[in-house]
PDB file of C-alpha atoms in Angstrom:
ATOM      1  CA  MET A   1       2.484  78.100 -72.240  1.00 37.00           C
ATOM      2  CA  ALA A   2       1.726  81.068 -74.503  1.00 40.00           C
ATOM      3  CA  ILE A   3      -1.342  83.239 -74.475  1.00 37.00           C
ATOM      4  CA  SER A   4      -2.459  85.173 -77.524  1.00 33.00           C
ATOM      5  CA  VAL A   5      -5.086  87.898 -77.256  1.00 35.00           C
ATOM      6  CA  ALA A   6      -6.456  89.253 -80.511  1.00 35.00           C
ATOM      7  CA  THR A   7      -8.846  91.780 -78.984  1.00 34.00           C
ATOM      8  CA  ALA A   8      -9.498  92.861 -75.454  1.00 35.00           C
ATOM      9  CA  VAL A   9     -12.128  94.812 -73.598  1.00 38.00           C
ATOM     10  CA  VAL A  10     -10.663  97.210 -71.099  1.00 37.00           C
ATOM     11  CA  PRO A  11     -12.904  98.354 -68.233  1.00 39.00           C
ATOM     12  CA  GLY A  12     -13.553 102.075 -67.888  1.00 40.00           C
ATOM     13  CA  ASN A  13     -11.640 102.235 -64.592  1.00 39.00           C
ATOM     14  CA  VAL A  14      -8.005 101.711 -65.657  1.00 37.00           C
ATOM     15  CA  ALA A  15      -4.642 103.312 -64.944  1.00 38.00           C
ATOM     16  CA  VAL A  16      -2.039 103.736 -67.668  1.00 36.00           C
ATOM     17  CA  SER A  17       1.648 103.272 -66.931  1.00 36.00           C
ATOM     18  CA  SER A  18       4.611 103.305 -69.294  1.00 37.00           C
ATOM     19  CA  SER A  19       6.108  99.873 -69.570  1.00 38.00           C
ATOM     20  CA  SER A  20       7.327  98.209 -72.704  1.00 39.00           C
ATOM     21  CA  SER A  21       8.052  94.793 -71.239  1.00 39.00           C
ATOM     22  CA  VAL A  22       5.619  92.045 -70.473  1.00 40.00           C
ATOM     23  CA  HIS A  23       6.721  89.296 -68.162  1.00 40.00           C
ATOM     24  CA  SER A  24       7.678  86.198 -70.092  1.00 37.00           C
ATOM     25  CA  GLN A  25       6.752  83.978 -67.192  1.00 37.00           C
ATOM     26  CA  ILE A  26       3.103  83.322 -66.615  1.00 37.00           C
ATOM     27  CA  LYS A  27       2.080  83.814 -63.027  1.00 38.00           C
ATOM     28  CA  PHE A  28      -1.377  82.826 -62.012  1.00 38.00           C
ATOM     29  CA  CYS A  29      -3.637  84.765 -59.695  1.00 36.00           C
ATOM     30  CA  HIS A  30      -6.398  82.971 -57.854  1.00 36.00           C
ATOM     31  CA  LEU A  31      -9.983  84.127 -58.334  1.00 36.00           C
ATOM     32  CA  SER A  32     -12.490  81.902 -56.593  1.00 38.00           C
ATOM     33  CA  SER A  33     -11.946  78.480 -58.151  1.00 43.00           C
ATOM     34  CA  LEU A  34     -10.822  79.878 -61.527  1.00 46.00           C
ATOM     35  CA  GLN A  35      -7.218  80.714 -62.361  1.00 47.00           C
ATOM     36  CA  PHE A  36      -6.266  83.442 -64.806  1.00 47.00           C
ATOM     37  CA  PRO A  37      -2.760  84.451 -65.895  1.00 52.00           C
ATOM     38  CA  ASN A  38      -1.619  87.896 -64.700  1.00 50.00           C
ATOM     39  CA  GLU A  39      -1.322  88.972 -68.366  1.00 47.00           C
ATOM     40  CA  LEU A  40      -5.113  88.943 -68.558  1.00 47.00           C
ATOM     41  CA  ARG A  41      -5.225  91.542 -65.777  1.00 46.00           C
ATOM     42  CA  ALA A  42      -2.492  93.785 -67.251  1.00 49.00           C
ATOM     43  CA  LEU A  43      -2.722  94.533 -70.946  1.00 50.00           C
ATOM     44  CA  THR A  44       0.034  96.204 -73.007  1.00 50.00           C
ATOM     45  CA  ILE A  45      -1.000  98.312 -75.999  1.00 52.00           C
ATOM     46  CA  ARG A  46       1.596 100.343 -77.969  1.00 54.00           C
ATOM     47  CA  ASN A  47       4.210 100.226 -75.199  1.00 56.00           C
ATOM     48  CA  ARG A  48       1.700 101.362 -72.587  1.00 57.00           C
ATOM     49  CA  ARG A  49       0.543  99.034 -69.916  1.00 53.00           C
ATOM     50  CA  LEU A  50      -3.080  99.229 -68.801  1.00 51.00           C
ATOM     51  CA  LEU A  51      -3.579  98.053 -65.253  1.00 51.00           C
ATOM     52  CA  SER A  52      -6.989  97.398 -63.840  1.00 49.00           C
ATOM     53  CA  LYS A  53      -7.654  99.131 -60.524  1.00 50.00           C
ATOM     54  CA  LEU A  54     -10.111  96.396 -59.707  1.00 51.00           C
ATOM     55  CA  GLY A  55      -8.910  93.771 -57.280  1.00 51.00           C
ATOM     56  CA  PRO A  56      -9.629  90.084 -57.422  1.00 54.00           C
ATOM     57  CA  ARG A  57     -13.291  89.360 -58.004  1.00 52.00           C
ATOM     58  CA  THR A  58     -15.147  86.607 -56.301  1.00 52.00           C
ATOM     59  CA  LEU A  59     -17.756  84.666 -58.189  1.00 50.00           C
ATOM     60  CA  PRO A  60     -21.095  84.033 -56.485  1.00 53.00           C
ATOM     61  CA  LEU A  61     -21.566  80.662 -54.869  1.00 51.00           C
ATOM     62  CA  VAL A  62     -24.562  78.784 -56.151  1.00 49.00           C
ATOM     63  CA  GLU A  63     -26.173  75.992 -54.262  1.00 53.00           C
ATOM     64  CA  ALA A  64     -27.087  73.115 -56.504  1.00 52.00           C
ATOM     65  CA  LYS A  65     -28.671  69.795 -55.841  1.00 59.00           C
ATOM     66  CA  LYS A  66     -26.852  67.257 -57.968  1.00 60.00           C
ATOM     67  CA  GLN A  67     -29.067  64.378 -59.009  1.00 62.00           C
ATOM     68  CA  THR A  68     -28.461  61.402 -61.217  1.00 63.00           C
ATOM     69  CA  PHE A  69     -31.004  60.020 -63.654  1.00 64.00           C
ATOM     70  CA  SER A  70     -30.710  57.131 -66.053  1.00 73.00           C
ATOM     71  CA  SER A  71     -31.542  59.526 -68.899  1.00 86.00           C
ATOM     72  CA  PHE A  72     -32.597  63.090 -69.582  1.00 89.00           C
ATOM     73  CA  ASP A  73     -35.969  61.776 -70.766  1.00 90.00           C
ATOM     74  CA  ASP A  74     -36.338  59.986 -67.417  1.00 89.00           C
ATOM     75  CA  LEU A  75     -35.789  63.281 -65.608  1.00 89.00           C
ATOM     76  CA  LEU A  76     -38.418  65.052 -67.715  1.00 92.00           C
ATOM     77  CA  GLU A  77     -41.001  62.273 -67.434  1.00 89.00           C
ATOM     78  CA  ASN A  78     -40.659  61.899 -63.665  1.00 88.00           C
ATOM     79  CA  ALA A  79     -40.685  65.625 -62.842  1.00 90.00           C
ATOM     80  CA  ASP A  80     -43.598  66.610 -60.625  1.00 92.00           C
ATOM     81  CA  LYS A  81     -43.578  70.207 -61.957  1.00 95.00           C
ATOM     82  CA  PRO A  82     -42.461  71.949 -65.164  1.00 96.00           C
ATOM     83  CA  VAL A  83     -38.706  71.873 -65.821  1.00 96.00           C
ATOM     84  CA  LEU A  84     -36.706  74.858 -67.099  1.00 97.00           C
ATOM     85  CA  VAL A  85     -33.549  73.544 -68.754  1.00 96.00           C
ATOM     86  CA  ASP A  86     -30.586  75.887 -69.129  1.00 97.00           C
ATOM     87  CA  PHE A  87     -28.288  74.696 -71.920  1.00 97.00           C
ATOM     88  CA  TYR A  88     -24.917  76.326 -71.235  1.00 97.00           C
ATOM     89  CA  ALA A  89     -21.148  76.005 -71.613  1.00 96.00           C
ATOM     90  CA  THR A  90     -18.486  76.845 -69.043  1.00 94.00           C
ATOM     91  CA  TRP A  91     -16.662  79.161 -71.502  1.00 96.00           C
ATOM     92  CA  CYS A  92     -19.823  81.155 -72.341  1.00 95.00           C
ATOM     93  CA  GLY A  93     -19.859  84.654 -70.781  1.00 95.00           C
ATOM     94  CA  PRO A  94     -23.642  85.218 -70.983  1.00 96.00           C
ATOM     95  CA  CYS A  95     -24.141  81.746 -69.465  1.00 96.00           C
ATOM     96  CA  GLN A  96     -22.006  82.739 -66.471  1.00 95.00           C
ATOM     97  CA  PHE A  97     -23.954  86.008 -66.227  1.00 95.00           C
ATOM     98  CA  MET A  98     -27.144  83.950 -65.863  1.00 96.00           C
ATOM     99  CA  VAL A  99     -25.925  81.938 -62.840  1.00 95.00           C
ATOM    100  CA  PRO A 100     -27.061  84.410 -60.123  1.00 95.00           C
ATOM    101  CA  ILE A 101     -30.199  85.245 -62.120  1.00 96.00           C
ATOM    102  CA  LEU A 102     -31.202  81.585 -62.276  1.00 96.00           C
ATOM    103  CA  GLU A 103     -30.576  81.400 -58.523  1.00 94.00           C
ATOM    104  CA  GLN A 104     -33.046  84.288 -58.006  1.00 95.00           C
ATOM    105  CA  VAL A 105     -35.602  82.669 -60.297  1.00 96.00           C
ATOM    106  CA  SER A 106     -35.168  79.342 -58.536  1.00 94.00           C
ATOM    107  CA  ASP A 107     -35.726  80.977 -55.133  1.00 93.00           C
ATOM    108  CA  SER A 108     -38.839  82.861 -56.219  1.00 95.00           C
ATOM    109  CA  MET A 109     -40.423  80.057 -58.287  1.00 95.00           C
ATOM    110  CA  SER A 110     -39.306  76.942 -56.403  1.00 92.00           C
ATOM    111  CA  ASP A 111     -42.924  75.883 -55.857  1.00 94.00           C
ATOM    112  CA  LYS A 112     -43.772  76.230 -59.581  1.00 95.00           C
ATOM    113  CA  ILE A 113     -40.760  74.981 -61.569  1.00 95.00           C
ATOM    114  CA  GLN A 114     -37.573  72.960 -61.334  1.00 94.00           C
ATOM    115  CA  ILE A 115     -34.399  74.331 -62.931  1.00 95.00           C
ATOM    116  CA  VAL A 116     -31.883  71.976 -64.540  1.00 94.00           C
ATOM    117  CA  LYS A 117     -28.566  72.954 -66.120  1.00 95.00           C
ATOM    118  CA  ILE A 118     -27.139  70.915 -69.011  1.00 95.00           C
ATOM    119  CA  ASP A 119     -23.511  71.475 -70.049  1.00 95.00           C
ATOM    120  CA  THR A 120     -23.556  71.221 -73.851  1.00 96.00           C
ATOM    121  CA  GLU A 121     -19.868  70.273 -73.892  1.00 96.00           C
ATOM    122  CA  LYS A 122     -20.457  67.243 -71.660  1.00 95.00           C
ATOM    123  CA  TYR A 123     -23.787  66.227 -73.205  1.00 94.00           C
ATOM    124  CA  PRO A 124     -23.585  67.071 -76.927  1.00 95.00           C
ATOM    125  CA  ILE A 125     -26.151  64.408 -77.867  1.00 95.00           C
ATOM    126  CA  ILE A 126     -28.831  66.129 -75.754  1.00 95.00           C
ATOM    127  CA  ALA A 127     -27.837  69.499 -77.252  1.00 95.00           C
ATOM    128  CA  GLU A 128     -28.141  68.052 -80.763  1.00 96.00           C
ATOM    129  CA  LYS A 129     -31.501  66.472 -79.996  1.00 95.00           C
ATOM    130  CA  TYR A 130     -32.945  69.879 -79.057  1.00 96.00           C
ATOM    131  CA  LYS A 131     -31.033  71.729 -81.807  1.00 96.00           C
ATOM    132  CA  ILE A 132     -29.097  74.033 -79.481  1.00 97.00           C
ATOM    133  CA  GLN A 133     -27.260  76.535 -81.678  1.00 96.00           C
ATOM    134  CA  ALA A 134     -26.845  79.530 -79.340  1.00 96.00           C
ATOM    135  CA  LEU A 135     -25.934  79.804 -75.680  1.00 96.00           C
ATOM    136  CA  PRO A 136     -27.544  80.139 -73.286  1.00 97.00           C
ATOM    137  CA  THR A 137     -30.702  78.453 -74.544  1.00 97.00           C
ATOM    138  CA  PHE A 138     -33.614  77.838 -72.209  1.00 98.00           C
ATOM    139  CA  ILE A 139     -36.328  75.277 -72.867  1.00 98.00           C
ATOM    140  CA  LEU A 140     -39.351  74.975 -70.600  1.00 97.00           C
ATOM    141  CA  PHE A 141     -40.758  71.433 -70.475  1.00 97.00           C
ATOM    142  CA  LYS A 142     -44.275  70.573 -69.310  1.00 95.00           C
ATOM    143  CA  ASP A 143     -45.313  66.930 -69.009  1.00 91.00           C
ATOM    144  CA  GLY A 144     -41.996  65.901 -70.580  1.00 92.00           C
ATOM    145  CA  LYS A 145     -42.520  67.975 -73.742  1.00 94.00           C
ATOM    146  CA  PRO A 146     -41.048  71.358 -74.719  1.00 96.00           C
ATOM    147  CA  CYS A 147     -43.610  74.163 -74.410  1.00 96.00           C
ATOM    148  CA  ASP A 148     -41.384  77.258 -74.720  1.00 96.00           C
ATOM    149  CA  ARG A 149     -37.880  78.037 -75.919  1.00 97.00           C
ATOM    150  CA  PHE A 150     -35.794  81.214 -75.767  1.00 95.00           C
ATOM    151  CA  GLU A 151     -32.160  82.168 -76.160  1.00 96.00           C
ATOM    152  CA  GLY A 152     -29.824  84.699 -74.599  1.00 96.00           C
ATOM    153  CA  ALA A 153     -29.266  86.307 -71.240  1.00 96.00           C
ATOM    154  CA  MET A 154     -32.050  88.318 -69.631  1.00 95.00           C
ATOM    155  CA  ALA A 155     -32.915  89.955 -66.337  1.00 96.00           C
ATOM    156  CA  ALA A 156     -34.570  87.914 -63.576  1.00 96.00           C
ATOM    157  CA  ASP A 157     -37.905  89.749 -63.768  1.00 95.00           C
ATOM    158  CA  LEU A 158     -38.136  89.211 -67.547  1.00 96.00           C
ATOM    159  CA  LEU A 159     -37.264  85.541 -67.166  1.00 96.00           C
ATOM    160  CA  ILE A 160     -39.947  85.091 -64.486  1.00 96.00           C
ATOM    161  CA  GLN A 161     -42.537  86.853 -66.695  1.00 96.00           C
ATOM    162  CA  ARG A 162     -41.621  84.605 -69.630  1.00 96.00           C
ATOM    163  CA  ILE A 163     -41.915  81.451 -67.522  1.00 96.00           C
ATOM    164  CA  GLU A 164     -45.215  82.489 -65.941  1.00 96.00           C
ATOM    165  CA  ALA A 165     -46.682  83.321 -69.361  1.00 95.00           C
ATOM    166  CA  SER A 166     -45.799  79.813 -70.556  1.00 93.00           C
ATOM    167  CA  LEU A 167     -47.238  78.033 -67.523  1.00 90.00           C
TER     168      LEU A 167
END
């Protein structure tokens, strides 16, 4: 398996060591449930190896209630409160950034809205139906119909203000 990195972002907290060789074997380190090759944690630029001082990071655990519906339309029509749908992809960085924020919003607005996440890779027909072109995209549905739509990551307080303004 080969990994090619065209560009890389190096965190501000790095140590530089002289090393001109990069291991040819790929060894995996374990971070939560995701696995990344060690080469992604040590980057070589012009015969200098940049090592991150940061240790393994753990990703936040998110409680989710998995439900099955015969269709997405069925879910929207049978919802007893407005539904905020997060269209995301597992490879999308801003989408992953929104996970703990959506958890905060869900906790603070659980009596007002229901939050549903739709993976655009698994359900491309739903993404096409709602013309999802950027990730993350949020659509707020009331009475089964879209009433607000916005794209991109945002802070929890801004997201709550946007939702409350639409309700």
